Amino acid sequence: MKIITKIFLLSILMLNQIYAQKDVKEMNIDGVKVIFKQAENDVVAFRMFIKGGTTNLTKENAGIENFALNVATTGGTENYPKEEYNRILEKLGSSISANCANDFSVISIRSIKDNFNKTYELFQDVILNPAFDSSEVELTREQLISSIKTEDTNPDALIRKEMILWFYQDHPYSNRWIGNLDNVNKFTRDELVNYYKNLIVKSRLLFVIVGKLDIKDVENKISNLLSKIPAGSYQEAELPVPARAKTGGYHIVEKPIPTNYIMGQYLLPRMNEKDYYAALLGHSILRDRVFEEVRTKRNLSYAPTAAVVTEKTSTGFIYVSTTDPDSAIKVMLAELDRLKKEPIPGKELNNHKMRFITMDFMRQETNAMQAGALAAAELYTGDWKNAQKLVDYINEVTSAQIQEMANKYIKNLSFVYVGKKKKVTEELFNYK
């Protein structure tokens, strides 16, 4: 136990060094916030976040942002045709990529320090002069259609899709960033180009950089880029509480498959709310308990779990795939009740704090993950400095706070069930 404690204390020390505030600088360049962290290694993680995510979308154009950003970052530019663009990136060992999420999109550079200048030159051309060649539009369309079709053949992907569409039916998250077959099939090249031009405006942008770079050079590069980008008028939208979170219920997708898939979802506090860290630690405990009771003791499932999804509308969920859904659901719901009713023993709580902080330290070993943590704190709390306070926030959580959080939030579960309807007792889905 003494050895474990020493490892834990060492992890805290190293994590504090990773997050050292003196190494992070905040700049305002032409009205855009830039967060820069000096790193000791030669890998550069450069992120340009585009705020809005699904709030930028409607049912009619869901998927267009993901489509446009993928074409822009993979299809070359007006000055660097695709073959030359890819050849240069390959020679440099660099990458420029785009990813979308419910609350934002991001265009990323991964490079080594010595090759950053040339990689950034390509990045700036992607932002300002993407080619949007018709052949690349069609190639990307085929790839997206294939991905969307695959969702319906993979039960894990299908249950996630069905949960989004059902739980968030009155919420912007229902406008899935990946889109749907009808939308992706109909978007024209001109629509993609126009959407992209209107998307890249200063009012939407946040830059986060972790790398061994000269801060003045970074400032000059971003300033030059922003001088060529319109100001825009983006205002962050206040997201509604999903109606389903207030009522719960269930949705069954009949599938003649041997294993049945169950997910139960509920609202949780956002990162800027006081119960958030109790929810994180509580679900770490819940995840272990569910695994022990469902998998280890009863062998009802290979990989039952519980988790927090951190977003502007944060949620928690329980998940299990099983041939005996009634038994698995009963055990998992019993663990929810246990979290609400029984104080967590001190040893169990402390062990989970130690593990949680150590695992977070391990995740922060890469520059990319450090950039992600700084960005998440900025986007979800309005202050990147909260990323540096994780150790304190987790250590302050008490057993009583976890119980209070569980009783306040883990209720009105919304279930999606994929499998044979006759195998499950539907009354079990009535968890209030």
PDB file of N, CA and C in Angstrom, residues 127-175:
ATOM      1  N   ILE A 127      -7.089  26.385 -44.984  1.00  0.00           N
ATOM      2  CA  ILE A 127      -8.094  27.275 -44.405  1.00  0.00           C
ATOM      3  C   ILE A 127      -8.568  28.310 -45.420  1.00  0.00           C
ATOM      4  N   LEU A 128      -7.644  28.860 -46.190  1.00  0.00           N
ATOM      5  CA  LEU A 128      -7.986  29.990 -47.058  1.00  0.00           C
ATOM      6  C   LEU A 128      -8.324  29.593 -48.483  1.00  0.00           C
ATOM      7  N   ASN A 129      -7.725  28.517 -48.978  1.00  0.00           N
ATOM      8  CA  ASN A 129      -7.878  28.185 -50.396  1.00  0.00           C
ATOM      9  C   ASN A 129      -8.117  26.697 -50.653  1.00  0.00           C
ATOM     10  N   PRO A 130      -9.050  26.060 -49.966  1.00  0.00           N
ATOM     11  CA  PRO A 130      -9.285  24.632 -50.246  1.00  0.00           C
ATOM     12  C   PRO A 130      -9.789  24.439 -51.666  1.00  0.00           C
ATOM     13  N   ALA A 131      -9.370  23.359 -52.301  1.00  0.00           N
ATOM     14  CA  ALA A 131      -9.680  23.168 -53.727  1.00  0.00           C
ATOM     15  C   ALA A 131     -11.140  22.801 -53.960  1.00  0.00           C
ATOM     16  N   PHE A 132     -11.691  21.943 -53.141  1.00  0.00           N
ATOM     17  CA  PHE A 132     -13.049  21.420 -53.328  1.00  0.00           C
ATOM     18  C   PHE A 132     -13.249  20.908 -54.759  1.00  0.00           C
ATOM     19  N   ASP A 133     -12.269  20.128 -55.204  1.00  0.00           N
ATOM     20  CA  ASP A 133     -12.368  19.527 -56.533  1.00  0.00           C
ATOM     21  C   ASP A 133     -13.569  18.582 -56.578  1.00  0.00           C
ATOM     22  N   SER A 134     -14.297  18.615 -57.669  1.00  0.00           N
ATOM     23  CA  SER A 134     -15.528  17.819 -57.780  1.00  0.00           C
ATOM     24  C   SER A 134     -15.284  16.339 -57.553  1.00  0.00           C
ATOM     25  N   SER A 135     -14.153  15.839 -58.036  1.00  0.00           N
ATOM     26  CA  SER A 135     -13.864  14.409 -57.859  1.00  0.00           C
ATOM     27  C   SER A 135     -13.637  14.078 -56.389  1.00  0.00           C
ATOM     28  N   GLU A 136     -13.032  15.014 -55.646  1.00  0.00           N
ATOM     29  CA  GLU A 136     -12.819  14.789 -54.215  1.00  0.00           C
ATOM     30  C   GLU A 136     -14.127  14.869 -53.439  1.00  0.00           C
ATOM     31  N   VAL A 137     -15.017  15.740 -53.873  1.00  0.00           N
ATOM     32  CA  VAL A 137     -16.344  15.804 -53.258  1.00  0.00           C
ATOM     33  C   VAL A 137     -17.053  14.458 -53.390  1.00  0.00           C
ATOM     34  N   GLU A 138     -16.995  13.876 -54.591  1.00  0.00           N
ATOM     35  CA  GLU A 138     -17.676  12.601 -54.814  1.00  0.00           C
ATOM     36  C   GLU A 138     -17.006  11.452 -54.062  1.00  0.00           C
ATOM     37  N   LEU A 139     -15.678  11.485 -53.986  1.00  0.00           N
ATOM     38  CA  LEU A 139     -14.967  10.449 -53.232  1.00  0.00           C
ATOM     39  C   LEU A 139     -15.334  10.514 -51.752  1.00  0.00           C
ATOM     40  N   THR A 140     -15.348  11.712 -51.196  1.00  0.00           N
ATOM     41  CA  THR A 140     -15.728  11.881 -49.791  1.00  0.00           C
ATOM     42  C   THR A 140     -17.173  11.477 -49.565  1.00  0.00           C
ATOM     43  N   ARG A 141     -18.043  11.802 -50.517  1.00  0.00           N
ATOM     44  CA  ARG A 141     -19.448  11.416 -50.401  1.00  0.00           C
ATOM     45  C   ARG A 141     -19.570   9.895 -50.286  1.00  0.00           C
ATOM     46  N   GLU A 142     -18.849   9.176 -51.134  1.00  0.00           N
ATOM     47  CA  GLU A 142     -18.896   7.706 -51.091  1.00  0.00           C
ATOM     48  C   GLU A 142     -18.424   7.173 -49.742  1.00  0.00           C
ATOM     49  N   GLN A 143     -17.362   7.766 -49.211  1.00  0.00           N
ATOM     50  CA  GLN A 143     -16.821   7.313 -47.925  1.00  0.00           C
ATOM     51  C   GLN A 143     -17.806   7.569 -46.786  1.00  0.00           C
ATOM     52  N   LEU A 144     -18.446   8.734 -46.803  1.00  0.00           N
ATOM     53  CA  LEU A 144     -19.410   9.065 -45.757  1.00  0.00           C
ATOM     54  C   LEU A 144     -20.646   8.180 -45.835  1.00  0.00           C
ATOM     55  N   ILE A 145     -21.114   7.937 -47.028  1.00  0.00           N
ATOM     56  CA  ILE A 145     -22.280   7.065 -47.211  1.00  0.00           C
ATOM     57  C   ILE A 145     -21.977   5.658 -46.693  1.00  0.00           C
ATOM     58  N   SER A 146     -20.781   5.186 -46.981  1.00  0.00           N
ATOM     59  CA  SER A 146     -20.387   3.865 -46.489  1.00  0.00           C
ATOM     60  C   SER A 146     -20.375   3.818 -44.968  1.00  0.00           C
ATOM     61  N   SER A 147     -19.848   4.878 -44.342  1.00  0.00           N
ATOM     62  CA  SER A 147     -19.803   4.934 -42.877  1.00  0.00           C
ATOM     63  C   SER A 147     -21.197   4.954 -42.277  1.00  0.00           C
ATOM     64  N   ILE A 148     -22.091   5.723 -42.877  1.00  0.00           N
ATOM     65  CA  ILE A 148     -23.457   5.829 -42.353  1.00  0.00           C
ATOM     66  C   ILE A 148     -24.188   4.501 -42.504  1.00  0.00           C
ATOM     67  N   LYS A 149     -24.003   3.832 -43.636  1.00  0.00           N
ATOM     68  CA  LYS A 149     -24.655   2.541 -43.846  1.00  0.00           C
ATOM     69  C   LYS A 149     -24.149   1.490 -42.859  1.00  0.00           C
ATOM     70  N   THR A 150     -22.875   1.575 -42.525  1.00  0.00           N
ATOM     71  CA  THR A 150     -22.289   0.604 -41.602  1.00  0.00           C
ATOM     72  C   THR A 150     -22.944   0.664 -40.228  1.00  0.00           C
ATOM     73  N   GLU A 151     -23.439   1.842 -39.842  1.00  0.00           N
ATOM     74  CA  GLU A 151     -24.068   1.983 -38.525  1.00  0.00           C
ATOM     75  C   GLU A 151     -25.209   0.994 -38.323  1.00  0.00           C
ATOM     76  N   ASP A 152     -25.973   0.758 -39.370  1.00  0.00           N
ATOM     77  CA  ASP A 152     -27.144  -0.104 -39.227  1.00  0.00           C
ATOM     78  C   ASP A 152     -26.799  -1.588 -39.203  1.00  0.00           C
ATOM     79  N   THR A 153     -25.562  -1.929 -39.519  1.00  0.00           N
ATOM     80  CA  THR A 153     -25.145  -3.336 -39.502  1.00  0.00           C
ATOM     81  C   THR A 153     -24.325  -3.682 -38.262  1.00  0.00           C
ATOM     82  N   ASN A 154     -23.958  -2.676 -37.489  1.00  0.00           N
ATOM     83  CA  ASN A 154     -23.163  -2.869 -36.279  1.00  0.00           C
ATOM     84  C   ASN A 154     -24.025  -2.491 -35.077  1.00  0.00           C
ATOM     85  N   PRO A 155     -24.432  -3.457 -34.247  1.00  0.00           N
ATOM     86  CA  PRO A 155     -25.346  -3.141 -33.139  1.00  0.00           C
ATOM     87  C   PRO A 155     -24.840  -2.067 -32.194  1.00  0.00           C
ATOM     88  N   ASP A 156     -23.522  -2.049 -31.936  1.00  0.00           N
ATOM     89  CA  ASP A 156     -22.968  -1.010 -31.060  1.00  0.00           C
ATOM     90  C   ASP A 156     -23.160   0.378 -31.665  1.00  0.00           C
ATOM     91  N   ALA A 157     -22.874   0.500 -32.950  1.00  0.00           N
ATOM     92  CA  ALA A 157     -23.062   1.786 -33.623  1.00  0.00           C
ATOM     93  C   ALA A 157     -24.541   2.129 -33.740  1.00  0.00           C
ATOM     94  N   LEU A 158     -25.363   1.117 -34.006  1.00  0.00           N
ATOM     95  CA  LEU A 158     -26.801   1.350 -34.160  1.00  0.00           C
ATOM     96  C   LEU A 158     -27.423   1.855 -32.866  1.00  0.00           C
ATOM     97  N   ILE A 159     -27.052   1.284 -31.732  1.00  0.00           N
ATOM     98  CA  ILE A 159     -27.670   1.705 -30.476  1.00  0.00           C
ATOM     99  C   ILE A 159     -27.267   3.135 -30.128  1.00  0.00           C
ATOM    100  N   ARG A 160     -26.040   3.520 -30.464  1.00  0.00           N
ATOM    101  CA  ARG A 160     -25.618   4.903 -30.224  1.00  0.00           C
ATOM    102  C   ARG A 160     -26.396   5.867 -31.117  1.00  0.00           C
ATOM    103  N   LYS A 161     -26.573   5.491 -32.391  1.00  0.00           N
ATOM    104  CA  LYS A 161     -27.336   6.342 -33.299  1.00  0.00           C
ATOM    105  C   LYS A 161     -28.778   6.480 -32.835  1.00  0.00           C
ATOM    106  N   GLU A 162     -29.394   5.365 -32.487  1.00  0.00           N
ATOM    107  CA  GLU A 162     -30.792   5.401 -32.064  1.00  0.00           C
ATOM    108  C   GLU A 162     -30.967   6.202 -30.781  1.00  0.00           C
ATOM    109  N   MET A 163     -30.000   6.118 -29.876  1.00  0.00           N
ATOM    110  CA  MET A 163     -30.081   6.904 -28.650  1.00  0.00           C
ATOM    111  C   MET A 163     -30.020   8.398 -28.952  1.00  0.00           C
ATOM    112  N   ILE A 164     -29.127   8.796 -29.838  1.00  0.00           N
ATOM    113  CA  ILE A 164     -29.024  10.218 -30.198  1.00  0.00           C
ATOM    114  C   ILE A 164     -30.338  10.716 -30.788  1.00  0.00           C
ATOM    115  N   LEU A 165     -30.875   9.983 -31.735  1.00  0.00           N
ATOM    116  CA  LEU A 165     -32.085  10.425 -32.423  1.00  0.00           C
ATOM    117  C   LEU A 165     -33.297  10.416 -31.500  1.00  0.00           C
ATOM    118  N   TRP A 166     -33.320   9.498 -30.537  1.00  0.00           N
ATOM    119  CA  TRP A 166     -34.479   9.377 -29.653  1.00  0.00           C
ATOM    120  C   TRP A 166     -34.370  10.302 -28.445  1.00  0.00           C
ATOM    121  N   PHE A 167     -33.234  10.287 -27.765  1.00  0.00           N
ATOM    122  CA  PHE A 167     -33.047  11.087 -26.559  1.00  0.00           C
ATOM    123  C   PHE A 167     -33.040  12.581 -26.873  1.00  0.00           C
ATOM    124  N   TYR A 168     -32.429  12.952 -28.002  1.00  0.00           N
ATOM    125  CA  TYR A 168     -32.251  14.368 -28.345  1.00  0.00           C
ATOM    126  C   TYR A 168     -33.218  14.843 -29.431  1.00  0.00           C
ATOM    127  N   GLN A 169     -34.385  14.236 -29.542  1.00  0.00           N
ATOM    128  CA  GLN A 169     -35.250  14.551 -30.684  1.00  0.00           C
ATOM    129  C   GLN A 169     -35.679  16.011 -30.732  1.00  0.00           C
ATOM    130  N   ASP A 170     -35.652  16.736 -29.602  1.00  0.00           N
ATOM    131  CA  ASP A 170     -36.020  18.150 -29.579  1.00  0.00           C
ATOM    132  C   ASP A 170     -34.802  19.030 -29.274  1.00  0.00           C
ATOM    133  N   HIS A 171     -33.631  18.562 -29.614  1.00  0.00           N
ATOM    134  CA  HIS A 171     -32.371  19.183 -29.187  1.00  0.00           C
ATOM    135  C   HIS A 171     -31.421  19.229 -30.392  1.00  0.00           C
ATOM    136  N   PRO A 172     -30.540  20.240 -30.469  1.00  0.00           N
ATOM    137  CA  PRO A 172     -29.624  20.316 -31.620  1.00  0.00           C
ATOM    138  C   PRO A 172     -28.775  19.074 -31.859  1.00  0.00           C
ATOM    139  N   TYR A 173     -28.470  18.285 -30.806  1.00  0.00           N
ATOM    140  CA  TYR A 173     -27.645  17.094 -31.002  1.00  0.00           C
ATOM    141  C   TYR A 173     -28.315  16.067 -31.917  1.00  0.00           C
ATOM    142  N   SER A 174     -29.637  16.175 -32.098  1.00  0.00           N
ATOM    143  CA  SER A 174     -30.312  15.242 -33.015  1.00  0.00           C
ATOM    144  C   SER A 174     -29.916  15.506 -34.468  1.00  0.00           C
ATOM    145  N   ASN A 175     -29.391  16.698 -34.749  1.00  0.00           N
ATOM    146  CA  ASN A 175     -28.856  16.996 -36.079  1.00  0.00           C
ATOM    147  C   ASN A 175     -27.435  16.442 -36.147  1.00  0.00           C
TER     148      ASN A 175
END
